[in-house]
Short mmCIF file of C-alpha atoms and ligand atoms in Angstrom, two decimals:
data_model
loop_
_atom_site.label_atom_id
_atom_site.label_comp_id
_atom_site.label_asym_id
_atom_site.label_seq_id
_atom_site.Cartn_x
_atom_site.Cartn_y
_atom_site.Cartn_z
CA UNK F 1 -20.17 -34.13 18.27
CA UNK F 2 -17.82 -33.85 15.33
CA UNK F 3 -15.49 -30.88 14.92
CA UNK F 4 -13.72 -30.20 11.63
CA UNK F 5 -10.36 -28.50 11.07
CA UNK F 6 -11.48 -25.02 10.04
CA UNK F 7 -8.87 -23.08 8.02
CA UNK F 8 -11.08 -19.99 7.57
CA UNK F 9 -9.34 -16.60 7.51
CA UNK F 10 -11.97 -15.15 9.85
CA UNK F 11 -14.26 -15.59 11.62
CA UNK F 12 -11.93 -18.43 12.45
CA UNK F 13 -11.36 -21.45 14.65
CA UNK F 14 -11.57 -20.86 18.41
CA UNK F 15 -9.97 -23.04 21.11
CA UNK F 16 -12.29 -25.92 22.09
CA UNK F 17 -11.53 -25.22 25.77
CA UNK F 18 -12.85 -21.66 25.34
CA UNK F 19 -16.02 -22.83 23.61
CA UNK F 20 -16.59 -25.43 26.31
CA UNK F 21 -16.18 -22.87 29.07
CA UNK F 22 -18.55 -20.47 27.31
CA UNK F 23 -21.00 -23.36 26.94
CA UNK F 24 -20.82 -24.26 30.63
CA UNK F 25 -21.37 -20.62 31.61
CA UNK F 26 -24.00 -19.88 28.96
CA UNK F 27 -27.15 -20.00 31.11
CA UNK F 28 -25.72 -19.00 34.46
CA UNK F 29 -22.44 -17.09 34.67
CA UNK F 30 -20.91 -17.89 38.07
CA UNK F 31 -24.20 -18.08 39.97
CA UNK F 32 -25.37 -14.73 38.61
CA UNK F 33 -28.46 -16.53 37.30
CA UNK F 34 -27.99 -15.09 33.82
CA UNK F 35 -25.91 -15.33 30.68
CA UNK F 36 -23.14 -12.79 30.06
CA UNK F 37 -25.22 -11.74 27.04
CA UNK F 38 -28.02 -10.64 29.33
CA UNK F 39 -25.97 -8.56 31.80
CA UNK F 40 -25.86 -4.80 32.05
CA UNK F 41 -22.50 -3.60 30.76
CA UNK F 42 -22.31 -1.28 33.77
CA UNK F 43 -23.18 -3.92 36.37
CA UNK F 44 -20.61 -5.34 38.80
CA UNK F 45 -20.41 -8.76 37.09
CA UNK F 46 -19.67 -7.46 33.62
CA UNK F 47 -17.26 -4.84 34.97
CA UNK F 48 -15.32 -7.70 36.56
CA UNK F 49 -15.24 -9.62 33.24
CA UNK F 50 -14.15 -6.50 31.34
CA UNK F 51 -11.42 -5.50 33.76
CA UNK F 52 -10.02 -9.02 34.02
CA UNK F 53 -9.85 -9.30 30.21
CA UNK F 54 -7.99 -6.00 30.00
CA UNK F 55 -5.57 -6.95 32.79
CA UNK F 56 -4.84 -10.32 31.13
CA UNK F 57 -4.22 -8.69 27.75
CA UNK F 58 -1.97 -6.07 29.33
CA UNK F 59 0.05 -8.87 30.92
CA UNK F 60 0.20 -11.04 27.76
CA UNK F 61 1.39 -8.21 25.52
CA UNK F 62 3.33 -6.37 28.27
CA UNK F 63 1.44 -3.19 27.40
CA UNK F 64 3.19 -0.20 29.07
CA UNK F 65 1.17 1.91 31.53
CA UNK F 66 1.10 4.96 29.21
CA UNK F 67 -1.05 3.04 26.70
CA UNK F 68 -4.83 2.70 26.88
CA UNK F 69 -6.54 -0.50 25.72
CA UNK F 70 -9.92 0.00 24.07
CA UNK F 71 -12.50 -2.71 23.34
CA UNK F 72 -14.57 -1.17 20.53
CA UNK F 73 -17.10 -2.04 17.85
CA UNK F 74 -16.84 -1.39 14.12
CA UNK F 75 -14.05 -3.79 13.24
CA UNK F 76 -10.65 -2.96 11.84
CA UNK F 77 -12.26 -1.23 8.85
CA UNK F 78 -13.66 1.50 11.08
CA UNK F 79 -10.12 2.24 12.30
CA UNK F 80 -9.10 2.82 8.66
CA UNK F 81 -11.35 5.90 8.87
CA UNK F 82 -10.90 6.89 12.53
CA UNK F 83 -7.08 6.99 12.38
CA UNK F 84 -6.82 9.93 9.98
CA UNK F 85 -9.83 11.66 11.58
CA UNK F 86 -8.19 11.53 15.01
CA UNK F 87 -4.58 12.21 14.08
CA UNK F 88 -4.48 14.37 10.92
CA UNK F 89 -5.89 17.78 10.05
CA UNK F 90 -7.78 17.62 6.73
CA UNK F 91 -5.25 18.37 3.99
CA UNK F 92 -2.23 17.31 6.08
CA UNK F 93 -0.30 14.08 5.52
CA UNK F 94 -0.21 10.49 6.78
CA UNK F 95 2.14 7.82 5.40
CA UNK F 96 1.17 4.31 4.28
CA UNK F 97 3.31 1.27 3.53
CA UNK F 98 1.51 -0.90 0.97
CA UNK F 99 2.15 -4.63 1.05
CA UNK F 100 -1.17 -6.15 0.01
CA UNK F 101 -4.94 -5.94 -0.11
CA UNK F 102 -5.61 -4.67 3.42
CA UNK F 103 -3.02 -1.89 3.41
CA UNK F 104 -4.45 -0.83 0.05
CA UNK F 105 -7.89 -0.53 1.65
CA UNK F 106 -6.46 1.46 4.55
CA UNK F 107 -4.71 4.02 2.33
CA UNK F 108 -7.81 4.44 0.19
CA UNK F 109 -9.94 5.31 3.21
CA UNK F 110 -7.35 7.75 4.58
CA UNK F 111 -7.28 9.51 1.20
CA UNK F 112 -10.89 10.57 1.73
CA UNK F 113 -9.87 12.64 4.76
CA UNK F 114 -6.25 13.73 4.31
CA UNK F 115 -3.26 13.41 2.00
CA UNK F 116 -2.46 9.72 2.19
CA UNK F 117 1.15 9.39 1.07
CA UNK F 118 2.46 6.01 -0.09
CA UNK F 119 5.89 5.73 1.58
CA UNK F 120 6.58 2.36 -0.08
CA UNK F 121 4.65 -0.09 -2.25
CA UNK F 122 5.98 -3.61 -2.61
CA UNK F 123 4.38 -4.29 -5.95
CA UNK F 124 0.78 -4.54 -7.07
CA UNK F 125 -0.90 -6.68 -8.28
CA UNK F 126 1.03 -9.63 -6.87
CA UNK F 127 2.41 -8.94 -3.44
CA UNK F 128 5.24 -11.27 -2.59
CA UNK F 129 7.78 -9.05 -0.79
CA UNK F 130 7.86 -6.31 1.84
CA UNK F 131 9.92 -3.14 1.36
CA UNK F 132 13.22 -2.84 3.23
CA UNK F 133 13.77 -0.12 5.81
CA UNK F 134 15.83 1.77 3.20
CA UNK F 135 12.91 1.71 0.77
CA UNK F 136 10.74 3.79 3.14
CA UNK F 137 10.40 7.37 1.96
CA UNK F 138 9.68 9.10 5.28
CA UNK F 139 9.06 12.84 4.92
CA UNK F 140 9.04 14.68 8.26
CA UNK F 141 5.57 16.15 7.72
CA UNK F 142 3.80 12.81 8.13
CA UNK F 143 1.45 12.66 11.14
CA UNK F 144 1.90 8.89 11.37
CA UNK F 145 3.07 5.92 9.31
CA UNK F 146 0.67 2.99 8.94
CA UNK F 147 1.51 -0.56 7.95
CA UNK F 148 0.01 -4.05 8.01
CA UNK F 149 2.37 -6.50 9.77
CA UNK F 150 0.48 -9.47 8.31
CA UNK F 151 -1.49 -9.32 5.05
CA UNK F 152 -4.28 -11.85 5.54
CA UNK F 153 -5.14 -12.26 1.85
CA UNK F 154 -1.66 -12.19 0.30
CA UNK F 155 0.10 -14.19 3.03
CA UNK F 156 2.88 -11.63 3.39
CA UNK F 157 4.31 -10.84 6.85
CA UNK F 158 6.89 -8.24 7.89
CA UNK F 159 10.00 -9.89 9.37
CA UNK F 160 10.92 -6.56 11.01
CA UNK F 161 9.27 -3.50 12.57
CA UNK F 162 9.74 -0.35 10.48
CA UNK F 163 11.75 2.44 12.14
CA UNK F 164 9.97 5.77 11.78
CA UNK F 165 11.91 7.96 14.23
CA UNK F 166 9.64 10.57 15.84
CA UNK F 167 6.74 9.78 13.53
CA UNK F 168 4.18 7.58 15.35
CA UNK F 169 3.95 4.09 13.86
CA UNK F 170 0.47 2.54 13.59
CA UNK F 171 -0.09 -1.15 12.84
CA UNK F 172 -3.11 -3.17 11.70
CA UNK F 173 -2.39 -6.38 13.60
CA UNK F 174 -5.78 -7.94 12.76
CA UNK F 175 -4.41 -11.27 11.59
CA UNK F 176 -1.29 -11.74 13.70
CA UNK F 177 -1.91 -10.16 17.11
CA UNK F 178 -1.14 -12.55 19.98
CA UNK F 179 0.72 -14.95 17.67
CA UNK F 180 4.05 -13.81 19.19
CA UNK F 181 5.26 -11.10 21.60
CA UNK F 182 5.01 -7.53 20.22
CA UNK F 183 7.16 -4.64 21.51
CA UNK F 184 4.14 -2.36 22.03
CA UNK F 185 6.38 0.56 23.08
CA UNK F 186 7.56 0.90 19.45
CA UNK F 187 4.05 1.87 18.34
CA UNK F 188 1.81 4.90 18.62
CA UNK F 189 -1.19 2.64 18.07
CA UNK F 190 -2.02 -1.00 17.35
CA UNK F 191 -5.44 -2.27 16.35
CA UNK F 192 -6.88 -5.67 15.51
CA UNK F 193 -10.30 -7.08 14.67
CA UNK F 194 -11.17 -9.91 17.04
CA UNK F 195 -12.41 -12.60 14.68
CA UNK F 196 -9.04 -14.32 14.07
CA UNK F 197 -6.71 -14.54 17.08
CA UNK F 198 -8.80 -12.80 19.75
CA UNK F 199 -12.30 -14.23 19.76
CA UNK F 200 -15.51 -13.62 17.91
CA UNK F 201 -16.56 -10.94 15.45
CA UNK F 202 -18.06 -7.70 16.73
CA UNK F 203 -15.04 -6.47 18.67
CA UNK F 204 -11.90 -4.59 17.71
CA UNK F 205 -8.97 -3.91 20.04
CA UNK F 206 -7.22 -0.56 19.92
CA UNK F 207 -4.06 -0.05 21.97
CA UNK F 208 -3.08 3.59 21.89
CA UNK F 209 -0.36 5.76 23.44
CA UNK F 210 -1.68 8.51 25.70
CA UNK F 211 0.03 11.43 23.95
CA UNK F 212 -1.82 10.51 20.73
CA UNK F 213 -5.08 10.23 22.64
CA UNK F 214 -4.66 13.67 24.10
CA UNK F 215 -3.64 15.40 20.88
CA UNK F 216 -7.23 16.48 20.04
CA UNK F 217 -6.36 17.44 16.45
CA UNK F 218 -9.95 17.66 15.18
CA UNK F 219 -13.34 18.22 16.75
CA UNK F 220 -15.17 14.96 16.03
CA UNK F 221 -18.50 13.35 16.84
CA UNK F 222 -17.99 11.62 20.21
CA UNK F 223 -18.38 8.08 18.87
CA UNK F 224 -15.48 8.68 16.42
CA UNK F 225 -13.19 10.31 18.99
CA UNK F 226 -10.64 7.95 20.58
CA UNK F 227 -10.17 10.30 23.53
CA UNK F 228 -13.89 10.19 24.35
CA UNK F 229 -13.97 6.39 23.99
CA UNK F 230 -10.89 6.04 26.20
CA UNK F 231 -12.18 8.45 28.88
CA UNK F 232 -15.31 6.27 29.10
CA UNK F 233 -13.23 3.06 29.37
CA UNK F 234 -14.77 1.77 26.09
CA UNK F 235 -18.27 2.26 27.52
CA UNK F 236 -19.26 5.56 25.92
CA UNK F 237 -22.01 3.43 24.41
CA UNK F 238 -22.90 -0.24 24.90
CA UNK F 239 -19.85 -2.35 24.00
CA UNK F 240 -19.92 -5.82 22.42
CA UNK F 241 -20.22 -7.47 25.79
CA UNK F 242 -20.27 -11.11 24.73
CA UNK F 243 -17.33 -10.70 22.34
CA UNK F 244 -15.40 -8.94 25.13
CA UNK F 245 -16.11 -11.90 27.44
CA UNK F 246 -14.99 -14.45 24.82
CA UNK F 247 -11.80 -12.44 24.26
CA UNK F 248 -11.17 -12.66 28.01
CA UNK F 249 -11.52 -16.46 27.89
CA UNK F 250 -9.06 -16.60 24.98
CA UNK F 251 -6.55 -14.46 26.94
CA UNK F 252 -6.79 -16.89 29.86
CA UNK F 253 -6.31 -19.84 27.50
CA UNK F 254 -3.16 -18.17 26.13
CA UNK F 255 -1.80 -17.58 29.61
CA UNK F 256 -2.44 -21.21 30.54
CA UNK F 257 -0.51 -22.38 27.45
CA UNK F 258 2.52 -20.34 28.50
CA UNK F 259 1.86 -16.92 26.94
CA UNK F 260 3.04 -15.47 23.66
CA UNK F 261 6.56 -16.94 23.61
CA UNK F 262 5.01 -20.40 23.73
CA UNK F 263 2.49 -19.45 21.02
CA UNK F 264 5.30 -18.09 18.85
CA UNK F 265 7.20 -21.39 19.03
CA UNK F 266 4.06 -23.40 18.27
CA UNK F 267 3.09 -21.11 15.36
CA UNK F 268 6.56 -21.28 13.86
CA UNK F 269 6.52 -25.08 14.02
CA UNK F 270 3.12 -25.26 12.31
CA UNK F 271 4.00 -22.76 9.56
CA UNK F 272 7.47 -24.23 8.91
CA UNK F 273 6.13 -27.73 8.28
CA UNK F 274 3.36 -26.52 5.97
CA UNK F 275 5.72 -24.37 3.88
CA UNK F 276 8.21 -27.25 3.75
CA UNK F 277 5.49 -29.58 2.42
CA UNK F 278 4.64 -26.99 -0.25
CA UNK F 279 8.27 -26.30 -1.21
CA UNK F 280 9.18 -30.00 -1.32
CA UNK F 281 6.50 -30.72 -3.90
CA UNK F 282 6.20 -29.83 -7.59
CA UNK F 283 2.46 -29.99 -7.24
CA UNK F 284 1.96 -27.02 -4.88
CA UNK F 285 3.42 -23.56 -4.91
CA UNK F 286 3.55 -20.54 -2.62
CA UNK F 287 4.38 -17.27 -4.39
CA UNK F 288 5.73 -15.30 -1.40
CA UNK F 289 9.44 -14.69 -0.83
CA UNK F 290 10.65 -17.04 1.97
CA UNK F 291 11.88 -14.00 3.94
CA UNK F 292 8.36 -12.63 4.48
CA UNK F 293 5.97 -15.55 4.46
CA UNK F 294 3.04 -15.28 6.84
CA UNK F 295 2.97 -17.62 9.81
CA UNK F 296 -0.82 -17.20 10.00
CA UNK F 297 -2.16 -17.30 6.42
CA UNK F 298 -0.56 -19.67 3.94
CA UNK F 299 -1.76 -19.20 0.36
CA UNK F 300 -0.83 -21.86 -2.17
CA UNK F 301 -1.75 -22.85 -5.70
CA UNK F 302 -2.01 -26.19 -7.46
CA UNK F 303 0.14 -26.70 -10.55
CA UNK F 304 -3.06 -27.51 -12.44
CA UNK F 305 -5.84 -25.06 -11.40
CA UNK F 306 -8.42 -27.36 -13.06
CA UNK F 307 -7.98 -29.56 -9.99
CA UNK F 308 -8.92 -26.76 -7.51
CA UNK F 309 -12.56 -27.84 -7.21
CA UNK F 310 -11.67 -31.50 -6.68
CA UNK F 311 -9.04 -30.53 -4.08
CA UNK F 312 -11.58 -28.50 -2.10
CA UNK F 313 -14.32 -31.14 -2.22
CA UNK F 314 -12.00 -34.00 -1.22
CA UNK F 315 -10.48 -31.83 1.54
CA UNK F 316 -13.98 -31.19 2.89
CA UNK F 317 -14.69 -34.96 2.87
CA UNK F 318 -11.58 -35.25 5.06
CA UNK F 319 -12.93 -32.66 7.55
CA UNK F 320 -10.53 -29.97 6.24
CA UNK F 321 -12.70 -26.90 5.63
CA UNK F 322 -12.55 -23.33 4.29
CA UNK F 323 -9.37 -23.75 2.25
CA UNK F 324 -10.50 -21.71 -0.77
CA UNK F 325 -8.23 -18.70 -1.38
CA UNK F 326 -9.63 -15.17 -1.30
CA UNK F 327 -11.64 -14.39 -4.45
CA UNK F 328 -9.14 -11.65 -5.38
CA UNK F 329 -6.14 -14.01 -5.59
CA UNK F 330 -7.67 -17.46 -6.18
CA UNK F 331 -5.97 -20.76 -5.33
CA UNK F 332 -6.01 -22.01 -1.76
CA UNK F 333 -5.30 -20.45 1.62
CA UNK F 334 -4.81 -22.22 4.92
CA UNK F 335 -5.23 -19.89 7.88
CA UNK F 336 -3.45 -21.45 10.84
CA UNK F 337 -4.12 -19.06 13.71
CA UNK F 338 -3.28 -19.74 17.37
CA UNK F 339 -6.32 -21.95 17.86
CA UNK F 340 -5.57 -24.28 14.93
CA UNK F 341 -4.12 -27.38 16.61
CA UNK F 342 -0.91 -28.85 15.25
CA UNK F 343 -2.90 -32.03 14.39
CA UNK F 344 -4.93 -29.88 11.98
CA UNK F 345 -1.80 -28.82 10.12
CA UNK F 346 -0.53 -32.42 10.11
CA UNK F 347 -3.85 -33.62 8.72
CA UNK F 348 -3.75 -30.97 5.98
CA UNK F 349 -0.19 -31.92 4.99
CA UNK F 350 -1.10 -35.64 4.86
CA UNK F 351 -4.11 -34.88 2.68
CA UNK F 352 -2.10 -32.60 0.35
CA UNK F 353 0.56 -35.28 -0.14
CA UNK F 354 -2.00 -37.99 -0.86
CA UNK F 355 -3.92 -35.74 -3.25
CA UNK F 356 -0.73 -34.85 -5.12
CA UNK F 357 0.35 -38.47 -5.54
CA UNK F 358 -3.13 -39.50 -6.75
CA UNK F 359 -3.33 -36.62 -9.28
CA UNK F 360 0.24 -36.17 -10.55
N1 LIG V 30 -7.21 -5.69 8.21
C1 LIG V 30 -6.83 -6.97 8.07
C2 LIG V 30 -5.36 -7.28 8.04
C3 LIG V 30 -7.79 -7.97 7.95
O1 LIG V 30 -7.42 -9.24 7.78
C4 LIG V 30 -9.17 -7.63 7.98
C5 LIG V 30 -10.27 -8.66 7.90
N2 LIG V 30 -10.01 -9.82 7.28
C6 LIG V 30 -9.50 -6.28 8.12
C7 LIG V 30 -8.51 -5.35 8.25
C8 LIG V 30 -10.94 -5.85 8.15
O2 LIG V 30 -11.48 -6.23 9.36
P1 LIG V 30 -13.01 -6.02 9.74
O3 LIG V 30 -13.80 -6.96 8.90
O4 LIG V 30 -13.01 -6.37 11.21
O5 LIG V 30 -13.36 -4.61 9.49
#
C-alpha cells in the first residue's frame, strides 16, 4: 500500500486510523453481520452510532444544551438557501460579511429570497484582509449576520469573532470546524460541510440555537424546515448514514489525540512553518495579510508562473498531490486540515525549497 500526502481542499485527507477502523468494520460492524451502509437508519445499531457521534461532537465543541446538532444532507450550499428561508420573511433583511469566494456565494443565494445586505466587504477581486469590528455596518433590522470564518479558496481566516449584539451570528465553518475550540454560545447557528475536517462528503453539520429553531418565520416544505428536521432528530428522511458513521470515527480520533486544544496547537505549528518557508523565500509568495492567514488553506504563487506546471508534476512525483490552486485564483494551494500529518507539511516544505534552488 502506498499513501500520498493529499493537499486537496475537499474531499480531503482522512486520518489513516479512521480509514483502517472503517475497513475492519466494513463487512461486519460489531458482530451485527452487516456493514453500516446496509443498516436501517432507525434500527438499534445505527441509532447507537448516531447518538454516540452526536455526544462526542457535543463534548469536543462544548455545545451548550440549548443548541440542537443536526446531521443533514445537501452540503453547505444548501444552507446558503435554507438560512434566509428559515430566518427571514421575504423582503426583510439579513446581513453578510464578504471576505472571499464562499461568502460571495452565500450572499448571492440569500438575495434570491430576501434583502441581502452587505455589512462589510474586504475587497473584491483579491481578498487579502478581513474587515475590523468597526468596519461592520450593523443596522438593527437585520435578522442575522452571516460570515465565513475561513475562506477555503482565498486562504483568509478571521482572527476574531464579530460582535453583533442581539442580532444572531451565523457562521459557515466548512473549512475550519474542529481545527480549534469554538465558543458555540456566541453563535445563533454554525454549519459545516463534512468533506474537510469532519469526514466524507454527503453530510453537513448544523448546530442551531433553540430560539432560532422555534421562530417559525415562514411556512416551508418540511425538508427545508430546520424545526422539522430537528424535531425528527435529523431523521425526517433517510440521513447519510455512512458519512454520519465516519464522522463519529473522526470525533473519536480527535478525542484520542487530546481534543481541540491539542488540534489547535498542532495546526498552528503546521501552518506557521509553511508560511515561514514561503515568507523566507523570494521564489514563493502568499498574498494574504499575516494577521488573517488561514491555518487550513495556504495559497501561494511562484515568482514565475511559467513554472507552475513543472512544480505540480514534480510535486506529484514526490507523492505530494492536489496542490493546484482553485481555478478562480490560480497558483497553488496546500490544504492542511486536521488529518494532514506534520510529516506531510515537512515533506512539502523540503520539496518547495529544493524546487526553488533548482529553478532560481
Ligand atoms: N463554504 C465553504 C467555506 C466551502 O469551503 C465550501 C466547499 N468547498 C462550501 C461552502 C460548499 O460546500 P458544499 O460543496 O458542501 O455545498
